[in-house]
Amino acid sequence: MNIIFLGPPGAGKGTQSRFLEKRYGVIQISTGDMLRSEVARDSDIGKQVKALMDSGKLVSDHLIIAMIKNRIAQKDCQNGFILDGFPRTEAQAEALDQLLVSEGKKIDAVLFLNVDEDILADRVSGRFTCAVCGKIYNDISNPPRVKGVCDACGSHEFQRRADDKRETVVERLKEYHRSTAPILSFYKKKGCLYTVNGMLPEADVTAEIEAFLKIK
Ligand code: AP5
C-alpha cells in the first residue's frame, strides 16, 4: 500500500501517518523529519536548508526529489510507504509519478486532511514532540497523560520546532496555497484523492481513514 498525505501545516499528517505506520507496518517517510535530521547533524544539506526551513519557505525540488528517490529505493519501502510532506509542488508530484512508473509501482490513495485555516496556527504553535521517539503532542488537544513524561517511551525530554512560531506559520501557509494546494487537482484527475475531515478529534480522523482504506 502506497499512500500520500496532503494538507496544510498542522493538518495532522504526521500524527495520522505515524499511526498508520504502526498499525499496518508500512514505512512513514516525512521529508520534514529527514530535513530536520540533516539540520541537527549540521550536514552539508542541513546547512543548505536551515534558513529556508526556519523562514517557512520550501527547499528546492531538486534536492527533495533526490532524497525521496534514494529513500523509496531502500529495502524497507518494498512493502509500501506513507508519504508525509511530499509531494509539495507540481514538479515533485510529476517526478514521483515518473519514479513510480519506472519501478512498476503506483499510489493507492491520496488522503487530503481538510482543516479550517483559523485552527491551524493554534495547532502548530501548541505542538511539541518527544525528543527520543518523536511522538507528537499538543499543549491543548493532546498533552501527555502524565505531565512531562512521554506516553510512548517514558522519556522526559521534549522539543519544539524552530518553524512553529506563529509568524513563520503564516509564511508556511502562503507556501502551501502557492505551491501545494494546486496538486490536489492533479490527484483528483487521477481519481485517487480522498478528502478526510481533519477537524474531528484525532481518533475519529483515524477511524475515517481506516474505514476508507478497508474499502480500497
Ligand atoms: P513538514 O515537517 O512537512 O511540515 P508541514 O507540512 O508544515 O506539516 P506539519 O509537520 O507542521 O504538520 P502536520 O500536518 O504533520 O501536523 P501534526 O500531525 O504534526 O515541513 C517543514 C519544512 O520542511 C517546510 O516548511 C519546508 O521548508 C521543508 N520541506 C518539507 N518537505 C518538503 C518538500 N516536499 N518540498 C520542499 N520543502 C519541504 O499535527 C500538528 C499539531 O496538531 C500537533 O500538536 C498535533 O498533536 C495536533 N493535532 C493533530 N491532529 C489533531 C486533531 N485531529 N485534533 C486536534 N489536534 C490535532
PDB file of C-alpha atoms and ligand atoms in Angstrom:
ATOM      1  CA  MET A   1       0.000   0.000   0.000  1.00  0.00           C
ATOM      2  CA  ASN A   2       1.457   3.363  -1.067  1.00  0.00           C
ATOM      3  CA  ILE A   3      -0.229   6.408   0.441  1.00  0.00           C
ATOM      4  CA  ILE A   4       0.272  10.171   0.265  1.00  0.00           C
ATOM      5  CA  PHE A   5      -0.940  12.550   2.990  1.00  0.00           C
ATOM      6  CA  LEU A   6      -1.684  16.067   1.796  1.00  0.00           C
ATOM      7  CA  GLY A   7      -2.772  19.045   3.851  1.00  0.00           C
ATOM      8  CA  PRO A   8      -1.651  22.378   5.218  1.00  0.00           C
ATOM      9  CA  PRO A   9       0.840  22.750   8.097  1.00  0.00           C
ATOM     10  CA  GLY A  10      -0.735  21.376  11.269  1.00  0.00           C
ATOM     11  CA  ALA A  11      -3.452  19.394   9.470  1.00  0.00           C
ATOM     12  CA  GLY A  12      -2.370  16.194  11.238  1.00  0.00           C
ATOM     13  CA  LYS A  13      -0.315  14.490   8.504  1.00  0.00           C
ATOM     14  CA  GLY A  14       2.462  13.453  10.881  1.00  0.00           C
ATOM     15  CA  THR A  15       0.034  12.316  13.590  1.00  0.00           C
ATOM     16  CA  GLN A  16      -2.041  10.153  11.256  1.00  0.00           C
ATOM     17  CA  SER A  17       0.808   8.778   9.133  1.00  0.00           C
ATOM     18  CA  ARG A  18       2.744   7.682  12.239  1.00  0.00           C
ATOM     19  CA  PHE A  19      -0.367   5.898  13.467  1.00  0.00           C
ATOM     20  CA  LEU A  20      -0.820   4.062  10.144  1.00  0.00           C
ATOM     21  CA  GLU A  21       2.860   3.110  10.128  1.00  0.00           C
ATOM     22  CA  LYS A  22       2.415   1.324  13.462  1.00  0.00           C
ATOM     23  CA  ARG A  23      -0.945  -0.194  12.571  1.00  0.00           C
ATOM     24  CA  TYR A  24      -0.050  -1.545   9.111  1.00  0.00           C
ATOM     25  CA  GLY A  25       3.740  -1.878   9.313  1.00  0.00           C
ATOM     26  CA  VAL A  26       4.192   0.385   6.301  1.00  0.00           C
ATOM     27  CA  ILE A  27       7.091   2.855   6.402  1.00  0.00           C
ATOM     28  CA  GLN A  28       6.297   6.529   7.020  1.00  0.00           C
ATOM     29  CA  ILE A  29       8.508   8.911   5.074  1.00  0.00           C
ATOM     30  CA  SER A  30       8.439  12.500   6.296  1.00  0.00           C
ATOM     31  CA  THR A  31      10.551  14.861   4.195  1.00  0.00           C
ATOM     32  CA  GLY A  32      10.317  17.428   7.020  1.00  0.00           C
ATOM     33  CA  ASP A  33      11.783  14.917   9.538  1.00  0.00           C
ATOM     34  CA  MET A  34      14.508  13.937   7.055  1.00  0.00           C
ATOM     35  CA  LEU A  35      15.482  17.575   6.570  1.00  0.00           C
ATOM     36  CA  ARG A  36      15.359  18.333  10.322  1.00  0.00           C
ATOM     37  CA  SER A  37      17.703  15.428  10.965  1.00  0.00           C
ATOM     38  CA  GLU A  38      20.147  16.872   8.378  1.00  0.00           C
ATOM     39  CA  VAL A  39      19.943  20.232  10.167  1.00  0.00           C
ATOM     40  CA  ALA A  40      20.517  18.565  13.568  1.00  0.00           C
ATOM     41  CA  ARG A  41      23.617  16.801  12.175  1.00  0.00           C
ATOM     42  CA  ASP A  42      24.829  20.094  10.659  1.00  0.00           C
ATOM     43  CA  SER A  43      25.469  18.216   7.396  1.00  0.00           C
ATOM     44  CA  ASP A  44      26.023  19.981   4.054  1.00  0.00           C
ATOM     45  CA  ILE A  45      22.343  19.508   3.231  1.00  0.00           C
ATOM     46  CA  GLY A  46      21.401  20.751   6.707  1.00  0.00           C
ATOM     47  CA  LYS A  47      23.473  23.919   6.244  1.00  0.00           C
ATOM     48  CA  GLN A  48      21.859  24.458   2.839  1.00  0.00           C
ATOM     49  CA  VAL A  49      18.238  24.173   4.051  1.00  0.00           C
ATOM     50  CA  LYS A  50      18.194  25.540   7.614  1.00  0.00           C
ATOM     51  CA  ALA A  51      17.476  29.198   6.822  1.00  0.00           C
ATOM     52  CA  LEU A  52      14.777  28.278   4.284  1.00  0.00           C
ATOM     53  CA  MET A  53      13.032  25.956   6.742  1.00  0.00           C
ATOM     54  CA  ASP A  54      13.263  28.419   9.626  1.00  0.00           C
ATOM     55  CA  SER A  55      11.604  31.071   7.466  1.00  0.00           C
ATOM     56  CA  GLY A  56       8.804  28.746   6.304  1.00  0.00           C
ATOM     57  CA  LYS A  57       9.951  28.526   2.668  1.00  0.00           C
ATOM     58  CA  LEU A  58      10.115  25.304   0.676  1.00  0.00           C
ATOM     59  CA  VAL A  59      13.516  23.805  -0.124  1.00  0.00           C
ATOM     60  CA  SER A  60      14.422  23.082  -3.744  1.00  0.00           C
ATOM     61  CA  ASP A  61      12.537  20.453  -5.745  1.00  0.00           C
ATOM     62  CA  HIS A  62      15.837  19.098  -6.997  1.00  0.00           C
ATOM     63  CA  LEU A  63      17.127  18.294  -3.504  1.00  0.00           C
ATOM     64  CA  ILE A  64      13.853  16.826  -2.229  1.00  0.00           C
ATOM     65  CA  ILE A  65      13.276  14.649  -5.299  1.00  0.00           C
ATOM     66  CA  ALA A  66      16.790  13.195  -4.980  1.00  0.00           C
ATOM     67  CA  MET A  67      16.175  12.486  -1.272  1.00  0.00           C
ATOM     68  CA  ILE A  68      12.883  10.700  -1.975  1.00  0.00           C
ATOM     69  CA  LYS A  69      14.359   8.715  -4.841  1.00  0.00           C
ATOM     70  CA  ASN A  70      17.042   7.328  -2.521  1.00  0.00           C
ATOM     71  CA  ARG A  71      14.638   6.691   0.328  1.00  0.00           C
ATOM     72  CA  ILE A  72      12.000   4.836  -1.727  1.00  0.00           C
ATOM     73  CA  ALA A  73      14.690   2.615  -3.228  1.00  0.00           C
ATOM     74  CA  GLN A  74      15.554   1.247   0.228  1.00  0.00           C
ATOM     75  CA  LYS A  75      14.538  -2.249   1.169  1.00  0.00           C
ATOM     76  CA  ASP A  76      12.140  -1.262   3.970  1.00  0.00           C
ATOM     77  CA  CYS A  77       9.920   0.516   1.412  1.00  0.00           C
ATOM     78  CA  GLN A  78       9.313  -2.586  -0.691  1.00  0.00           C
ATOM     79  CA  ASN A  79       6.033  -3.380   1.127  1.00  0.00           C
ATOM     80  CA  GLY A  80       4.780   0.143   0.753  1.00  0.00           C
ATOM     81  CA  PHE A  81       5.213   3.630   2.138  1.00  0.00           C
ATOM     82  CA  ILE A  82       3.302   6.570   3.506  1.00  0.00           C
ATOM     83  CA  LEU A  83       4.497   9.929   2.224  1.00  0.00           C
ATOM     84  CA  ASP A  84       4.086  12.797   4.704  1.00  0.00           C
ATOM     85  CA  GLY A  85       5.068  16.219   3.344  1.00  0.00           C
ATOM     86  CA  PHE A  86       5.885  15.052  -0.176  1.00  0.00           C
ATOM     87  CA  PRO A  87       4.970  15.894  -2.890  1.00  0.00           C
ATOM     88  CA  ARG A  88       4.665  19.605  -2.174  1.00  0.00           C
ATOM     89  CA  THR A  89       4.825  21.081  -5.698  1.00  0.00           C
ATOM     90  CA  GLU A  90       3.611  20.056  -9.151  1.00  0.00           C
ATOM     91  CA  ALA A  91       7.226  19.302 -10.152  1.00  0.00           C
ATOM     92  CA  GLN A  92       7.535  16.934  -7.176  1.00  0.00           C
ATOM     93  CA  ALA A  93       4.207  15.228  -7.989  1.00  0.00           C
ATOM     94  CA  GLU A  94       5.276  14.667 -11.582  1.00  0.00           C
ATOM     95  CA  ALA A  95       8.726  13.404 -10.568  1.00  0.00           C
ATOM     96  CA  LEU A  96       7.101  10.963  -8.139  1.00  0.00           C
ATOM     97  CA  ASP A  97       4.823   9.679 -10.898  1.00  0.00           C
ATOM     98  CA  GLN A  98       7.771   9.025 -13.195  1.00  0.00           C
ATOM     99  CA  LEU A  99       9.741   7.371 -10.421  1.00  0.00           C
ATOM    100  CA  LEU A 100       6.888   5.011  -9.550  1.00  0.00           C
ATOM    101  CA  VAL A 101       6.170   4.135 -13.176  1.00  0.00           C
ATOM    102  CA  SER A 102       9.839   3.248 -13.676  1.00  0.00           C
ATOM    103  CA  GLU A 103       9.628   0.901 -10.670  1.00  0.00           C
ATOM    104  CA  GLY A 104       6.262  -0.628 -11.605  1.00  0.00           C
ATOM    105  CA  LYS A 105       4.570   0.928  -8.554  1.00  0.00           C
ATOM    106  CA  LYS A 106       1.622   3.244  -8.053  1.00  0.00           C
ATOM    107  CA  ILE A 107      -0.052   5.416  -5.438  1.00  0.00           C
ATOM    108  CA  ASP A 108      -3.111   3.666  -3.959  1.00  0.00           C
ATOM    109  CA  ALA A 109      -4.600   6.640  -2.141  1.00  0.00           C
ATOM    110  CA  VAL A 110      -4.004  10.339  -1.604  1.00  0.00           C
ATOM    111  CA  LEU A 111      -5.546  11.402   1.696  1.00  0.00           C
ATOM    112  CA  PHE A 112      -6.232  15.122   1.976  1.00  0.00           C
ATOM    113  CA  LEU A 113      -6.682  16.283   5.573  1.00  0.00           C
ATOM    114  CA  ASN A 114      -9.082  19.183   5.332  1.00  0.00           C
ATOM    115  CA  VAL A 115      -8.785  21.660   8.231  1.00  0.00           C
ATOM    116  CA  ASP A 116     -10.072  25.257   8.508  1.00  0.00           C
ATOM    117  CA  GLU A 117      -7.238  27.727   8.397  1.00  0.00           C
ATOM    118  CA  ASP A 118      -8.130  29.513  11.654  1.00  0.00           C
ATOM    119  CA  ILE A 119      -7.444  26.303  13.627  1.00  0.00           C
ATOM    120  CA  LEU A 120      -4.002  25.662  12.142  1.00  0.00           C
ATOM    121  CA  ALA A 121      -1.935  28.369  13.859  1.00  0.00           C
ATOM    122  CA  ASP A 122      -3.107  27.205  17.319  1.00  0.00           C
ATOM    123  CA  ARG A 123      -2.360  23.596  16.462  1.00  0.00           C
ATOM    124  CA  VAL A 124       1.120  24.319  15.152  1.00  0.00           C
ATOM    125  CA  SER A 125       2.159  26.749  17.880  1.00  0.00           C
ATOM    126  CA  GLY A 126       0.951  24.276  20.531  1.00  0.00           C
ATOM    127  CA  ARG A 127       2.863  21.328  19.054  1.00  0.00           C
ATOM    128  CA  PHE A 128       5.778  19.635  20.783  1.00  0.00           C
ATOM    129  CA  THR A 129       7.337  16.221  20.288  1.00  0.00           C
ATOM    130  CA  CYS A 130       9.196  13.649  22.340  1.00  0.00           C
ATOM    131  CA  ALA A 131      12.910  14.233  21.731  1.00  0.00           C
ATOM    132  CA  VAL A 132      13.569  10.481  21.900  1.00  0.00           C
ATOM    133  CA  CYS A 133      10.775   8.699  19.962  1.00  0.00           C
ATOM    134  CA  GLY A 134       9.234  11.662  18.092  1.00  0.00           C
ATOM    135  CA  LYS A 135       5.664  11.161  19.367  1.00  0.00           C
ATOM    136  CA  ILE A 136       3.640  14.269  18.550  1.00  0.00           C
ATOM    137  CA  TYR A 137       1.785  16.163  21.316  1.00  0.00           C
ATOM    138  CA  ASN A 138      -0.159  19.374  21.668  1.00  0.00           C
ATOM    139  CA  ASP A 139      -0.400  21.738  24.656  1.00  0.00           C
ATOM    140  CA  ILE A 140      -4.186  21.899  24.358  1.00  0.00           C
ATOM    141  CA  SER A 141      -5.583  18.988  22.344  1.00  0.00           C
ATOM    142  CA  ASN A 142      -3.119  16.219  23.097  1.00  0.00           C
ATOM    143  CA  PRO A 143      -0.841  16.607  26.141  1.00  0.00           C
ATOM    144  CA  PRO A 144       0.978  13.535  27.572  1.00  0.00           C
ATOM    145  CA  ARG A 145      -1.134  11.511  30.028  1.00  0.00           C
ATOM    146  CA  VAL A 146       1.400  12.306  32.783  1.00  0.00           C
ATOM    147  CA  LYS A 147       2.800  15.834  32.533  1.00  0.00           C
ATOM    148  CA  GLY A 148       6.436  15.793  31.391  1.00  0.00           C
ATOM    149  CA  VAL A 149       6.546  12.058  30.575  1.00  0.00           C
ATOM    150  CA  CYS A 150       6.218  10.646  27.050  1.00  0.00           C
ATOM    151  CA  ASP A 151       3.265   8.203  26.819  1.00  0.00           C
ATOM    152  CA  ALA A 152       5.105   6.084  24.261  1.00  0.00           C
ATOM    153  CA  CYS A 153       8.675   5.755  25.577  1.00  0.00           C
ATOM    154  CA  GLY A 154       8.728   7.293  29.075  1.00  0.00           C
ATOM    155  CA  SER A 155      11.266   9.969  28.106  1.00  0.00           C
ATOM    156  CA  HIS A 156      11.264  13.311  29.953  1.00  0.00           C
ATOM    157  CA  GLU A 157      12.753  15.240  27.025  1.00  0.00           C
ATOM    158  CA  PHE A 158      10.581  17.205  24.628  1.00  0.00           C
ATOM    159  CA  GLN A 159      11.304  19.649  21.828  1.00  0.00           C
ATOM    160  CA  ARG A 160       9.607  22.343  19.757  1.00  0.00           C
ATOM    161  CA  ARG A 161      10.300  23.132  16.108  1.00  0.00           C
ATOM    162  CA  ALA A 162      12.055  26.338  15.088  1.00  0.00           C
ATOM    163  CA  ASP A 163       9.441  26.941  12.356  1.00  0.00           C
ATOM    164  CA  ASP A 164       6.408  26.579  14.659  1.00  0.00           C
ATOM    165  CA  LYS A 165       6.346  30.253  15.646  1.00  0.00           C
ATOM    166  CA  ARG A 166       3.095  31.973  14.690  1.00  0.00           C
ATOM    167  CA  GLU A 167       4.776  34.394  12.241  1.00  0.00           C
ATOM    168  CA  THR A 168       6.502  31.507  10.422  1.00  0.00           C
ATOM    169  CA  VAL A 169       3.241  29.576  10.215  1.00  0.00           C
ATOM    170  CA  VAL A 170       1.793  32.480   8.184  1.00  0.00           C
ATOM    171  CA  GLU A 171       4.635  32.068   5.645  1.00  0.00           C
ATOM    172  CA  ARG A 172       4.223  28.264   5.587  1.00  0.00           C
ATOM    173  CA  LEU A 173       0.519  28.687   4.851  1.00  0.00           C
ATOM    174  CA  LYS A 174       1.311  31.064   1.982  1.00  0.00           C
ATOM    175  CA  GLU A 175       3.716  28.471   0.544  1.00  0.00           C
ATOM    176  CA  TYR A 176       1.032  25.822   0.966  1.00  0.00           C
ATOM    177  CA  HIS A 177      -1.523  27.838  -1.033  1.00  0.00           C
ATOM    178  CA  ARG A 178       1.009  28.893  -3.656  1.00  0.00           C
ATOM    179  CA  SER A 179       2.740  25.564  -4.300  1.00  0.00           C
ATOM    180  CA  THR A 180       0.962  22.621  -2.673  1.00  0.00           C
ATOM    181  CA  ALA A 181      -2.799  23.221  -2.890  1.00  0.00           C
ATOM    182  CA  PRO A 182      -2.669  23.135  -6.733  1.00  0.00           C
ATOM    183  CA  ILE A 183      -1.569  19.486  -6.687  1.00  0.00           C
ATOM    184  CA  LEU A 184      -4.919  18.451  -5.179  1.00  0.00           C
ATOM    185  CA  SER A 185      -6.422  18.749  -8.659  1.00  0.00           C
ATOM    186  CA  PHE A 186      -3.512  16.716 -10.095  1.00  0.00           C
ATOM    187  CA  TYR A 187      -4.561  13.751  -7.906  1.00  0.00           C
ATOM    188  CA  LYS A 188      -8.299  14.445  -8.264  1.00  0.00           C
ATOM    189  CA  LYS A 189      -7.941  13.988 -12.021  1.00  0.00           C
ATOM    190  CA  LYS A 190      -6.219  10.657 -11.405  1.00  0.00           C
ATOM    191  CA  GLY A 191      -9.225   9.569  -9.274  1.00  0.00           C
ATOM    192  CA  CYS A 192      -7.233   8.693  -6.154  1.00  0.00           C
ATOM    193  CA  LEU A 193      -7.899  11.760  -3.966  1.00  0.00           C
ATOM    194  CA  TYR A 194      -9.946  11.233  -0.787  1.00  0.00           C
ATOM    195  CA  THR A 195     -10.843  14.146   1.489  1.00  0.00           C
ATOM    196  CA  VAL A 196     -10.847  13.461   5.243  1.00  0.00           C
ATOM    197  CA  ASN A 197     -12.367  15.778   7.840  1.00  0.00           C
ATOM    198  CA  GLY A 198      -9.195  16.684   9.748  1.00  0.00           C
ATOM    199  CA  MET A 199     -11.118  18.813  12.258  1.00  0.00           C
ATOM    200  CA  LEU A 200     -12.522  15.833  14.141  1.00  0.00           C
ATOM    201  CA  PRO A 201     -10.715  14.550  17.244  1.00  0.00           C
ATOM    202  CA  GLU A 202      -7.570  12.576  16.330  1.00  0.00           C
ATOM    203  CA  ALA A 203      -9.113   9.138  16.940  1.00  0.00           C
ATOM    204  CA  ASP A 204     -12.130   9.983  14.761  1.00  0.00           C
ATOM    205  CA  VAL A 205      -9.877  11.161  11.932  1.00  0.00           C
ATOM    206  CA  THR A 206      -8.020   7.840  12.190  1.00  0.00           C
ATOM    207  CA  ALA A 207     -11.313   5.917  12.133  1.00  0.00           C
ATOM    208  CA  GLU A 208     -12.404   7.766   8.969  1.00  0.00           C
ATOM    209  CA  ILE A 209      -9.093   6.954   7.282  1.00  0.00           C
ATOM    210  CA  GLU A 210      -9.208   3.299   8.310  1.00  0.00           C
ATOM    211  CA  ALA A 211     -12.797   2.925   7.098  1.00  0.00           C
ATOM    212  CA  PHE A 212     -11.740   4.336   3.735  1.00  0.00           C
ATOM    213  CA  LEU A 213      -8.647   2.110   3.462  1.00  0.00           C
ATOM    214  CA  LYS A 214     -10.718  -1.022   4.242  1.00  0.00           C
ATOM    215  CA  ILE A 215     -12.922  -0.481   1.218  1.00  0.00           C
ATOM    216  CA  LYS A 216      -9.972   0.386  -1.052  1.00  0.00           C
TER     217      LYS A 216
HETATM  218  P1  AP5 B   1       6.963  19.493   7.391  1.00  0.00           P
HETATM  219  O1  AP5 B   1       7.691  18.956   8.534  1.00  0.00           O
HETATM  220  O2  AP5 B   1       6.472  18.583   6.329  1.00  0.00           O
HETATM  221  O3  AP5 B   1       5.802  20.414   7.963  1.00  0.00           O
HETATM  222  P2  AP5 B   1       4.287  20.740   7.435  1.00  0.00           P
HETATM  223  O4  AP5 B   1       3.879  20.135   6.157  1.00  0.00           O
HETATM  224  O5  AP5 B   1       4.199  22.217   7.507  1.00  0.00           O
HETATM  225  O6  AP5 B   1       3.393  19.985   8.380  1.00  0.00           O
HETATM  226  P3  AP5 B   1       3.474  19.915   9.920  1.00  0.00           P
HETATM  227  O7  AP5 B   1       4.514  18.920  10.323  1.00  0.00           O
HETATM  228  O8  AP5 B   1       3.599  21.299  10.505  1.00  0.00           O
HETATM  229  O9  AP5 B   1       2.005  19.451  10.288  1.00  0.00           O
HETATM  230  P4  AP5 B   1       1.281  18.048  10.237  1.00  0.00           P
HETATM  231  O10 AP5 B   1       0.200  18.107   9.211  1.00  0.00           O
HETATM  232  O11 AP5 B   1       2.253  16.911  10.141  1.00  0.00           O
HETATM  233  O12 AP5 B   1       0.592  18.078  11.662  1.00  0.00           O
HETATM  234  P5  AP5 B   1       0.874  17.236  13.011  1.00  0.00           P
HETATM  235  O13 AP5 B   1       0.382  15.834  12.865  1.00  0.00           O
HETATM  236  O14 AP5 B   1       2.286  17.435  13.475  1.00  0.00           O
HETATM  237  O15 AP5 B   1       7.874  20.580   6.632  1.00  0.00           O
HETATM  238  C1  AP5 B   1       8.655  21.511   7.343  1.00  0.00           C
HETATM  239  C2  AP5 B   1       9.525  22.294   6.354  1.00  0.00           C
HETATM  240  O16 AP5 B   1      10.433  21.397   5.674  1.00  0.00           O
HETATM  241  C3  AP5 B   1       8.781  23.011   5.215  1.00  0.00           C
HETATM  242  O17 AP5 B   1       8.305  24.280   5.611  1.00  0.00           O
HETATM  243  C4  AP5 B   1       9.880  23.102   4.151  1.00  0.00           C
HETATM  244  O18 AP5 B   1      10.809  24.124   4.447  1.00  0.00           O
HETATM  245  C5  AP5 B   1      10.601  21.767   4.299  1.00  0.00           C
HETATM  246  N1  AP5 B   1      10.016  20.695   3.457  1.00  0.00           N
HETATM  247  C6  AP5 B   1       9.485  19.510   3.904  1.00  0.00           C
HETATM  248  N2  AP5 B   1       9.069  18.762   2.868  1.00  0.00           N
HETATM  249  C7  AP5 B   1       9.328  19.484   1.742  1.00  0.00           C
HETATM  250  C8  AP5 B   1       9.091  19.241   0.364  1.00  0.00           C
HETATM  251  N3  AP5 B   1       8.495  18.124  -0.069  1.00  0.00           N
HETATM  252  N4  AP5 B   1       9.472  20.201  -0.532  1.00  0.00           N
HETATM  253  C9  AP5 B   1      10.083  21.335  -0.118  1.00  0.00           C
HETATM  254  N5  AP5 B   1      10.321  21.623   1.187  1.00  0.00           N
HETATM  255  C10 AP5 B   1       9.947  20.711   2.112  1.00  0.00           C
HETATM  256  O19 AP5 B   1      -0.135  17.995  13.997  1.00  0.00           O
HETATM  257  C11 AP5 B   1       0.045  19.357  14.338  1.00  0.00           C
HETATM  258  C12 AP5 B   1      -0.457  19.594  15.774  1.00  0.00           C
HETATM  259  O20 AP5 B   1      -1.870  19.394  15.802  1.00  0.00           O
HETATM  260  C13 AP5 B   1       0.124  18.608  16.815  1.00  0.00           C
HETATM  261  O21 AP5 B   1       0.332  19.306  18.025  1.00  0.00           O
HETATM  262  C14 AP5 B   1      -0.971  17.537  16.982  1.00  0.00           C
HETATM  263  O22 AP5 B   1      -0.972  16.951  18.276  1.00  0.00           O
HETATM  264  C15 AP5 B   1      -2.240  18.361  16.720  1.00  0.00           C
HETATM  265  N6  AP5 B   1      -3.293  17.567  16.074  1.00  0.00           N
HETATM  266  C16 AP5 B   1      -3.153  16.653  15.060  1.00  0.00           C
HETATM  267  N7  AP5 B   1      -4.357  16.160  14.714  1.00  0.00           N
HETATM  268  C17 AP5 B   1      -5.273  16.784  15.509  1.00  0.00           C
HETATM  269  C18 AP5 B   1      -6.704  16.692  15.615  1.00  0.00           C
HETATM  270  N8  AP5 B   1      -7.417  15.885  14.819  1.00  0.00           N
HETATM  271  N9  AP5 B   1      -7.316  17.486  16.532  1.00  0.00           N
HETATM  272  C19 AP5 B   1      -6.595  18.338  17.335  1.00  0.00           C
HETATM  273  N10 AP5 B   1      -5.250  18.453  17.304  1.00  0.00           N
HETATM  274  C20 AP5 B   1      -4.601  17.687  16.373  1.00  0.00           C
END
